[in-house]
Short mmCIF file of C-alpha atoms and ligand atoms in Angstrom, two decimals:
data_model
loop_
_atom_site.label_atom_id
_atom_site.label_comp_id
_atom_site.label_asym_id
_atom_site.label_seq_id
_atom_site.Cartn_x
_atom_site.Cartn_y
_atom_site.Cartn_z
CA MET A 756 -21.38 -0.93 -15.59
CA GLU A 757 -20.89 2.61 -14.37
CA TYR A 758 -18.55 3.08 -11.53
CA LYS A 759 -17.76 6.75 -9.86
CA ILE A 760 -14.15 7.08 -8.87
CA ALA A 761 -12.81 9.87 -6.69
CA VAL A 762 -9.56 11.09 -7.82
CA ILE A 763 -6.94 12.60 -5.50
CA LYS A 764 -4.18 13.67 -7.68
CA GLY A 765 -2.26 15.13 -4.64
CA ASP A 766 1.28 16.56 -4.61
CA GLY A 767 4.65 16.14 -6.43
CA ILE A 768 4.48 13.35 -9.00
CA GLY A 769 0.78 12.70 -8.08
CA PRO A 770 -0.62 14.46 -11.12
CA GLU A 771 1.67 12.93 -13.34
CA ILE A 772 1.21 9.36 -12.57
CA VAL A 773 -2.60 9.19 -11.75
CA SER A 774 -3.00 10.84 -15.15
CA GLU A 775 -1.58 7.67 -16.84
CA ALA A 776 -3.70 5.61 -14.36
CA MET A 777 -6.67 7.46 -15.60
CA ASP A 778 -6.03 6.65 -19.21
CA VAL A 779 -5.31 2.91 -18.37
CA LEU A 780 -8.74 2.82 -16.57
CA GLN A 781 -10.29 4.48 -19.78
CA CYS A 782 -8.78 1.66 -22.20
CA VAL A 783 -10.14 -1.00 -19.72
CA GLY A 784 -13.60 0.63 -19.89
CA LYS A 785 -13.51 0.83 -23.43
CA ARG A 786 -12.45 -2.80 -24.08
CA PHE A 787 -14.66 -4.42 -21.47
CA GLY A 788 -17.70 -1.95 -22.03
CA HIS A 789 -17.48 -0.36 -18.57
CA THR A 790 -17.89 3.37 -17.63
CA PHE A 791 -15.54 5.05 -15.14
CA ARG A 792 -16.75 8.68 -14.17
CA PHE A 793 -14.04 10.52 -12.37
CA GLN A 794 -14.47 13.20 -9.76
CA GLU A 795 -11.26 15.07 -8.98
CA VAL A 796 -11.04 16.70 -5.54
CA LEU A 797 -8.14 18.02 -3.54
CA ALA A 798 -6.40 16.67 -0.41
CA GLY A 799 -2.86 17.13 0.78
CA GLY A 800 -0.44 20.07 0.12
CA CYS A 801 -2.82 21.64 -2.62
CA SER A 802 -5.56 21.44 -0.51
CA ILE A 803 -3.61 23.48 2.16
CA ASP A 804 -2.63 25.87 -0.71
CA ALA A 805 -6.26 26.31 -1.73
CA TYR A 806 -8.19 25.99 1.53
CA GLY A 807 -5.74 26.27 4.30
CA LYS A 808 -6.16 22.74 5.43
CA PRO A 809 -4.90 19.26 4.07
CA LEU A 810 -8.29 17.60 4.07
CA THR A 811 -12.22 19.40 3.39
CA GLU A 812 -15.36 18.16 4.16
CA GLU A 813 -16.11 18.47 0.41
CA THR A 814 -13.30 16.10 -0.40
CA ILE A 815 -14.55 13.53 2.33
CA ALA A 816 -18.20 13.85 0.96
CA VAL A 817 -17.17 13.19 -2.74
CA CYS A 818 -15.20 10.28 -1.57
CA LYS A 819 -17.94 8.73 0.66
CA GLU A 820 -20.30 9.07 -2.44
CA ALA A 821 -17.67 7.17 -4.65
CA ASP A 822 -17.56 3.52 -5.62
CA ALA A 823 -13.60 3.73 -4.84
CA VAL A 824 -10.98 6.36 -4.38
CA LEU A 825 -7.87 6.57 -6.34
CA LEU A 826 -4.88 8.45 -4.74
CA GLY A 827 -1.64 9.64 -5.90
CA ALA A 828 0.74 10.97 -2.82
CA VAL A 829 0.60 13.95 -0.84
CA GLY A 830 3.42 15.91 0.69
CA GLY A 831 6.48 17.73 0.08
CA PRO A 832 9.18 20.16 1.42
CA LYS A 833 7.06 23.28 0.81
CA TRP A 834 4.77 22.11 3.38
CA ASP A 835 7.17 20.58 5.62
CA HIS A 836 7.04 23.41 8.26
CA VAL A 837 3.36 23.73 8.69
CA PRO A 838 1.99 22.81 12.14
CA THR A 839 1.68 18.81 12.81
CA GLU A 840 -2.13 18.69 12.61
CA LYS A 841 -2.16 20.68 9.36
CA ARG A 842 0.43 18.67 7.57
CA PRO A 843 -0.48 17.31 4.13
CA GLU A 844 0.17 13.52 5.56
CA LYS A 845 -2.94 14.25 7.94
CA ALA A 846 -5.13 14.17 4.85
CA LEU A 847 -4.48 10.14 4.55
CA LEU A 848 -5.32 9.78 8.49
CA GLY A 849 -8.21 11.63 7.94
CA LEU A 850 -9.62 9.85 4.85
CA ARG A 851 -8.86 6.55 6.11
CA ALA A 852 -10.96 7.44 9.38
CA ALA A 853 -13.52 8.98 7.46
CA LEU A 854 -13.85 5.72 5.14
CA GLY A 855 -13.49 3.26 8.03
CA LEU A 856 -10.52 1.52 6.19
CA PHE A 857 -8.76 -0.90 8.54
CA ALA A 858 -6.61 -3.03 6.18
CA ASN A 859 -3.74 -2.03 4.15
CA ILE A 860 -2.75 -4.72 1.34
CA ARG A 861 0.28 -4.36 -0.44
CA PRO A 862 1.46 -6.93 -2.99
CA ALA A 863 5.33 -7.20 -3.64
CA MET A 864 6.06 -9.44 -6.41
CA LEU A 865 9.34 -9.58 -8.42
CA TYR A 866 8.51 -9.95 -11.96
CA PRO A 867 11.42 -12.50 -13.14
CA ILE A 868 12.41 -9.88 -15.94
CA LEU A 869 13.17 -7.24 -13.44
CA ALA A 870 15.56 -9.37 -11.51
CA PRO A 871 18.43 -7.25 -12.44
CA ALA A 872 16.69 -4.28 -10.70
CA CYS A 873 16.63 -6.19 -7.57
CA PRO A 874 19.24 -5.71 -4.94
CA LEU A 875 19.28 -9.39 -3.97
CA ARG A 876 21.74 -12.05 -5.51
CA LYS A 877 20.54 -13.76 -8.48
CA GLU A 878 19.95 -17.38 -6.86
CA ILE A 879 17.98 -15.91 -4.10
CA VAL A 880 15.27 -14.52 -6.26
CA GLU A 881 15.56 -16.68 -9.34
CA GLY A 882 11.89 -17.25 -10.82
CA GLY A 883 10.60 -14.06 -9.03
CA PHE A 884 8.76 -14.22 -5.70
CA ASP A 885 4.92 -13.29 -4.93
CA LEU A 886 3.98 -12.14 -1.30
CA VAL A 887 1.60 -9.73 -0.08
CA VAL A 888 1.72 -7.84 3.32
CA CYS A 889 -1.67 -7.30 5.25
CA ARG A 890 -0.92 -4.51 7.65
CA GLU A 891 -3.47 -3.21 10.22
CA LEU A 892 -4.23 0.34 9.82
CA THR A 893 -6.27 1.94 12.56
CA GLY A 894 -4.54 0.75 15.77
CA ASP A 895 -1.22 0.20 17.39
CA VAL A 896 1.40 2.93 18.37
CA TYR A 897 0.15 5.32 15.82
CA PHE A 898 -3.12 5.76 17.31
CA GLY A 899 -2.35 5.43 21.16
CA GLN A 900 -1.87 8.69 23.22
CA HIS A 901 1.19 10.69 22.28
CA TYR A 902 2.31 12.74 25.07
CA ARG A 903 5.62 13.76 27.14
CA LYS A 904 6.51 13.96 30.65
CA GLU A 905 9.10 14.38 33.03
CA SER A 906 11.64 11.41 33.59
CA GLU A 907 11.17 9.75 36.88
CA ARG A 908 15.05 9.10 36.89
CA GLY A 909 15.75 12.72 36.38
CA TRP A 910 16.63 12.26 33.05
CA GLY A 911 14.73 15.20 31.87
CA GLU A 912 11.92 15.27 29.02
CA VAL A 913 10.49 11.82 28.02
CA GLY A 914 8.43 10.90 24.92
CA CYS A 915 5.65 8.36 25.06
CA ASP A 916 3.40 6.84 22.61
CA ASP A 917 0.85 4.39 23.78
CA MET A 918 0.76 1.02 21.97
CA ASN A 919 -2.35 -0.98 21.87
CA TYR A 920 -4.45 -3.54 20.12
CA SER A 921 -7.79 -4.74 21.05
CA VAL A 922 -8.73 -8.37 20.17
CA TYR A 923 -11.67 -6.97 17.86
CA GLU A 924 -9.23 -5.20 15.70
CA VAL A 925 -6.85 -8.03 15.51
CA GLU A 926 -9.71 -10.54 14.48
CA ARG A 927 -10.73 -8.27 11.95
CA ILE A 928 -7.58 -7.85 10.25
CA ALA A 929 -6.81 -11.45 10.50
CA ARG A 930 -9.72 -12.60 8.68
CA ARG A 931 -8.96 -10.61 5.75
CA ALA A 932 -5.52 -12.20 5.74
CA PHE A 933 -6.65 -15.55 6.17
CA ALA A 934 -9.24 -14.92 3.44
CA MET A 935 -6.66 -13.67 1.22
CA ALA A 936 -4.37 -16.73 1.82
CA ARG A 937 -7.10 -19.15 0.76
CA VAL A 938 -7.21 -17.84 -2.88
CA ARG A 939 -3.39 -17.67 -3.04
CA ALA A 940 -0.68 -20.07 -1.71
CA LYS A 941 -2.75 -20.77 1.64
CA LYS A 942 -0.04 -19.62 3.98
CA VAL A 943 -0.10 -16.91 6.68
CA THR A 944 2.94 -15.72 8.50
CA SER A 945 1.84 -13.55 11.45
CA VAL A 946 4.54 -11.01 12.56
CA ASP A 947 4.86 -9.80 16.13
CA LYS A 948 7.22 -9.09 19.18
CA ALA A 949 5.39 -11.25 21.44
CA ASN A 950 8.66 -12.19 23.37
CA VAL A 951 8.41 -8.35 24.67
CA LEU A 952 5.36 -6.92 23.71
CA GLU A 953 1.85 -7.16 25.59
CA THR A 954 -0.04 -5.99 22.52
CA SER A 955 1.96 -8.79 20.43
CA ARG A 956 0.88 -11.49 22.90
CA VAL A 957 -2.90 -10.48 22.38
CA TRP A 958 -2.40 -10.39 18.70
CA ARG A 959 -0.53 -14.02 18.51
CA GLU A 960 -3.33 -15.37 20.84
CA THR A 961 -5.97 -14.11 18.84
CA VAL A 962 -4.43 -14.88 15.03
CA THR A 963 -4.07 -18.48 16.65
CA ARG A 964 -7.60 -18.77 17.46
CA VAL A 965 -9.02 -17.05 14.33
CA ALA A 966 -6.71 -19.47 12.17
CA LYS A 967 -9.05 -22.41 13.50
CA GLU A 968 -11.82 -21.09 11.33
CA TYR A 969 -9.23 -21.46 8.05
CA PRO A 970 -8.13 -25.36 8.69
CA ASP A 971 -6.95 -25.33 4.92
CA VAL A 972 -4.25 -22.27 5.34
CA THR A 973 -1.19 -22.71 7.19
CA LEU A 974 -0.17 -20.37 10.13
CA GLU A 975 3.12 -19.52 11.26
CA HIS A 976 4.22 -16.99 13.63
CA MET A 977 7.43 -14.74 13.40
CA TYR A 978 8.97 -12.14 15.45
CA VAL A 979 9.54 -8.94 13.35
CA ASP A 980 13.42 -8.88 13.78
CA ASN A 981 13.46 -12.44 12.19
CA ALA A 982 10.70 -11.39 9.57
CA ALA A 983 12.92 -8.29 8.55
CA MET A 984 15.91 -10.64 8.16
CA GLN A 985 13.92 -13.39 6.42
CA LEU A 986 12.64 -11.01 3.60
CA ILE A 987 16.01 -10.63 2.54
CA HIS A 988 17.37 -14.21 3.06
CA ASP A 989 14.47 -15.87 1.25
CA PRO A 990 11.73 -13.74 0.31
CA LYS A 991 10.18 -16.85 -1.62
CA GLN A 992 9.11 -18.57 1.69
CA PHE A 993 6.23 -15.84 2.24
CA ASP A 994 2.83 -15.93 0.92
CA VAL A 995 0.64 -13.49 2.83
CA ILE A 996 2.42 -11.61 5.91
CA LEU A 997 -0.29 -10.40 8.46
CA THR A 998 1.09 -7.55 10.81
CA GLY A 999 0.33 -4.58 12.75
CA ASN A 1000 0.55 -1.13 11.77
CA LEU A 1001 4.11 0.02 12.98
CA PHE A 1002 5.65 -3.34 11.84
CA GLY A 1003 3.71 -3.40 8.59
CA ASP A 1004 4.94 0.01 7.58
CA ILE A 1005 8.48 -1.12 8.03
CA LEU A 1006 8.51 -4.42 6.54
CA SER A 1007 6.38 -3.41 3.44
CA ASP A 1008 8.75 -0.66 2.41
CA GLU A 1009 11.63 -3.37 2.91
CA ALA A 1010 9.41 -5.67 0.75
CA ALA A 1011 9.02 -2.73 -1.70
CA MET A 1012 12.69 -2.40 -2.31
CA LEU A 1013 13.15 -6.10 -3.15
CA THR A 1014 11.00 -5.47 -6.06
CA GLY A 1015 13.63 -3.47 -7.64
CA SER A 1016 11.52 0.02 -7.25
CA ILE A 1017 9.31 1.61 -5.03
CA GLY A 1018 7.77 2.79 -8.10
CA MET A 1019 6.19 -0.61 -8.71
CA LEU A 1020 4.17 -1.30 -5.87
CA PRO A 1021 0.50 -0.88 -5.46
CA SER A 1022 -1.66 -0.77 -2.51
CA ALA A 1023 -5.22 -1.49 -1.46
CA SER A 1024 -6.76 0.15 2.08
CA ILE A 1025 -10.26 -1.38 2.68
CA GLY A 1026 -12.73 -1.59 5.44
CA GLU A 1027 -15.72 -3.66 6.54
CA SER A 1028 -17.79 -2.90 3.32
CA GLY A 1029 -17.80 0.36 1.31
CA VAL A 1030 -15.54 2.36 -0.52
CA GLY A 1031 -11.86 1.36 -0.98
CA MET A 1032 -8.84 3.53 -1.38
CA TYR A 1033 -6.33 2.57 -4.11
CA GLU A 1034 -2.69 4.27 -4.21
CA PRO A 1035 0.87 3.64 -4.99
CA ILE A 1036 2.90 2.75 -1.66
CA HIS A 1037 5.77 5.41 -2.54
CA GLY A 1038 5.39 9.10 -1.69
CA SER A 1039 5.25 12.74 -3.77
CA ALA A 1040 8.85 12.02 -4.95
CA PRO A 1041 9.54 15.89 -4.94
CA ASP A 1042 13.09 15.18 -6.08
CA ILE A 1043 11.76 14.19 -9.76
CA ALA A 1044 8.53 16.04 -9.85
CA GLY A 1045 7.31 17.87 -12.98
CA LYS A 1046 10.07 15.95 -14.89
CA GLY A 1047 7.92 13.44 -16.59
CA ILE A 1048 10.07 10.56 -15.46
CA ALA A 1049 8.20 8.97 -12.78
CA ASN A 1050 7.32 5.46 -12.88
CA PRO A 1051 3.55 5.19 -13.23
CA ILE A 1052 3.12 1.45 -12.80
CA ALA A 1053 2.48 1.39 -9.00
CA THR A 1054 -0.42 3.68 -9.45
CA ILE A 1055 -1.51 1.93 -12.72
CA LEU A 1056 -1.53 -1.58 -10.55
CA SER A 1057 -3.47 -0.09 -7.75
CA CYS A 1058 -6.27 0.55 -10.50
CA ALA A 1059 -6.20 -3.28 -11.20
CA MET A 1060 -6.62 -3.78 -7.25
CA MET A 1061 -9.40 -1.29 -7.51
CA LEU A 1062 -11.00 -3.37 -9.99
CA ARG A 1063 -10.41 -6.67 -8.40
CA TYR A 1064 -11.43 -5.76 -4.95
CA SER A 1065 -14.08 -2.81 -5.18
CA PHE A 1066 -15.61 -3.50 -8.33
CA GLY A 1067 -15.17 -7.42 -8.61
CA LEU A 1068 -13.70 -7.25 -11.99
CA ALA A 1069 -11.19 -9.91 -11.77
CA GLU A 1070 -10.66 -10.47 -15.65
CA GLU A 1071 -10.22 -6.58 -16.20
CA ALA A 1072 -7.93 -6.28 -13.24
CA GLU A 1073 -5.63 -9.31 -14.99
CA ALA A 1074 -5.85 -7.25 -18.08
CA ILE A 1075 -3.72 -4.35 -16.60
CA GLU A 1076 -1.36 -6.75 -14.98
CA ARG A 1077 -0.71 -8.57 -18.05
CA ALA A 1078 -0.56 -5.41 -20.11
CA THR A 1079 1.96 -4.29 -17.60
CA GLN A 1080 3.98 -7.08 -17.74
CA LYS A 1081 3.99 -7.04 -21.60
CA ALA A 1082 5.42 -3.71 -21.52
CA LEU A 1083 8.12 -4.49 -19.18
CA GLU A 1084 8.92 -7.73 -21.48
CA GLU A 1085 8.92 -5.49 -24.52
CA GLY A 1086 11.75 -3.40 -22.80
CA TRP A 1087 9.81 -0.40 -21.59
CA ARG A 1088 11.83 1.04 -18.77
CA THR A 1089 11.24 4.43 -16.87
CA ALA A 1090 14.73 5.70 -15.17
CA ASP A 1091 14.22 3.85 -11.99
CA LEU A 1092 14.10 0.40 -13.78
CA ALA A 1093 16.43 0.88 -16.33
CA ALA A 1094 19.40 0.38 -13.78
CA GLY A 1095 21.70 2.48 -15.91
CA GLN A 1096 20.98 0.04 -18.84
CA GLY A 1097 18.96 0.40 -22.04
CA THR A 1098 16.49 2.92 -23.16
CA VAL A 1099 14.80 5.22 -20.60
CA CYS A 1100 11.25 6.03 -21.45
CA SER A 1101 9.00 8.87 -19.68
CA THR A 1102 5.99 8.57 -17.26
CA HIS A 1103 3.75 8.92 -20.34
CA GLU A 1104 5.29 6.57 -22.89
CA MET A 1105 5.19 3.89 -20.13
CA GLY A 1106 1.40 4.55 -19.57
CA THR A 1107 0.77 4.53 -23.29
CA ALA A 1108 2.64 1.38 -23.65
CA ILE A 1109 0.23 -0.16 -20.97
CA CYS A 1110 -2.69 1.31 -22.87
CA LYS A 1111 -1.49 -0.42 -26.14
CA TYR A 1112 -1.00 -3.77 -24.70
CA ILE A 1113 -4.67 -3.52 -22.87
P1 LIG U 2386 9.32 9.04 -1.84
O1 LIG U 2386 8.33 7.62 -1.90
O2 LIG U 2386 8.40 10.03 -2.23
O3 LIG U 2386 10.48 8.91 -2.65
C1 LIG U 2386 11.50 7.97 -2.32
C2 LIG U 2386 12.59 8.02 -3.28
O4 LIG U 2386 11.92 6.86 -4.23
C3 LIG U 2386 12.63 9.29 -3.95
O5 LIG U 2386 14.15 9.14 -4.62
C4 LIG U 2386 11.79 9.34 -5.24
O6 LIG U 2386 12.21 10.03 -6.34
C5 LIG U 2386 11.82 7.67 -5.59
N1 LIG U 2386 10.47 7.06 -6.06
C6 LIG U 2386 9.36 7.44 -5.52
N2 LIG U 2386 8.43 7.15 -6.28
C7 LIG U 2386 8.85 7.01 -7.45
C8 LIG U 2386 8.22 6.74 -8.92
N3 LIG U 2386 6.93 6.51 -8.95
N4 LIG U 2386 9.07 6.76 -9.76
C9 LIG U 2386 10.24 6.53 -9.69
N5 LIG U 2386 10.96 6.98 -8.64
C10 LIG U 2386 10.22 7.02 -7.53
O7 LIG U 2386 9.46 9.18 -0.23
P2 LIG U 2386 10.24 10.53 0.34
O8 LIG U 2386 11.16 11.10 -0.44
O9 LIG U 2386 10.65 10.07 1.95
O10 LIG U 2386 8.83 11.44 0.72
C11 LIG U 2386 8.41 12.76 -0.23
C12 LIG U 2386 7.31 13.01 0.21
O11 LIG U 2386 6.07 12.26 0.06
C13 LIG U 2386 7.26 13.67 1.84
O12 LIG U 2386 6.58 14.71 2.05
C14 LIG U 2386 6.58 12.40 2.50
O13 LIG U 2386 5.91 12.87 3.59
C15 LIG U 2386 5.24 12.15 1.28
N6 LIG U 2386 4.71 10.58 1.65
C16 LIG U 2386 3.56 10.36 1.12
C17 LIG U 2386 2.77 9.22 1.16
C18 LIG U 2386 1.54 9.01 0.53
O14 LIG U 2386 0.91 9.85 0.11
N7 LIG U 2386 1.12 8.21 0.52
C19 LIG U 2386 3.79 8.26 1.24
C20 LIG U 2386 5.18 8.33 1.64
C21 LIG U 2386 5.58 9.62 1.70
#
């Protein structure tokens, strides 16, 4: 089969890590008899430099035409002072909207071999853990109205952000989470703040109703403050964490740190149908950009998610995941994983090792 992939390398370490991921896809293609055709386009800071805006119509068109989008990361200090509406990160919001992406799926698993890089005590993470955060992407306080007004109490200027969720948006993401739990450990933990927020009460009622369509999956509700605590206390209790845009943003970064390095975690953003976007959860890491030391694993594992979710190539996805595990077992470590021990390898050496094991 032939697959068209729009590639946005982006800024900072983006080009370094995406190049390794493209090599890994080519290896998979060779081994399994597929052709991956890449079309590179700009978005983020490099697009501002080239075209004066973070996202062009051409980039959107190429992404819509593709079977999937592979993205590195965007942003960096160079563009910190551009006006808000032109910031590199606007490219991500624009792409999500243009492609109708409403679910962000972020697995967080601890490979037992990386347990020393995990900040939790050994007995808490013994045997590793395997959870996935299913975060709603198009609603919540990020997409309500943002405005300022004068305080009615005479306290000066007030910043306001409207938080809202419709039943439709909650149903849509909840079904994704339950469907995912069905092929995993069959448990959904829905995270909200229903003791305080009306949006969360709509969220909780809707999730409870949708759960009836999935009687084989266990549903539990958890307040976000408790969820933040439980992730540290006992991450093994979770299978699928279903949550809104804001809480998901925070909890998935917390879960990321439990795996030892932010450089390990892939993500998929998917919509009702059509093109999915696959990217590491980390940013453009300007502090290490251009040094050839970034960990490419999050981006490489994002390609495995692409094969599984967009192309239905489960065996090929597993080949990437197994090769990554093998590379780690054989002792390959980029600086972020080495925790001051053993030999440190470069971005390219890690990519090459994974290709070899595929
Ligand atoms: P970051 O994720 O880029 O970096 C945080 C820390 O993690 C840094 O110390 C960095 O060196 C390290 N790190 C990140 N990825 C790594 C990897 N693959 N290997 C080894 N170490 C890695 O977050 P930040 O510093 O808050 O943001 C930097 C820039 O990235 C900002 O402009 C921000 O807006 C942008 N950003 C973009 C995205 C995206 O494109 N999806 C996401 C988050 C942040």
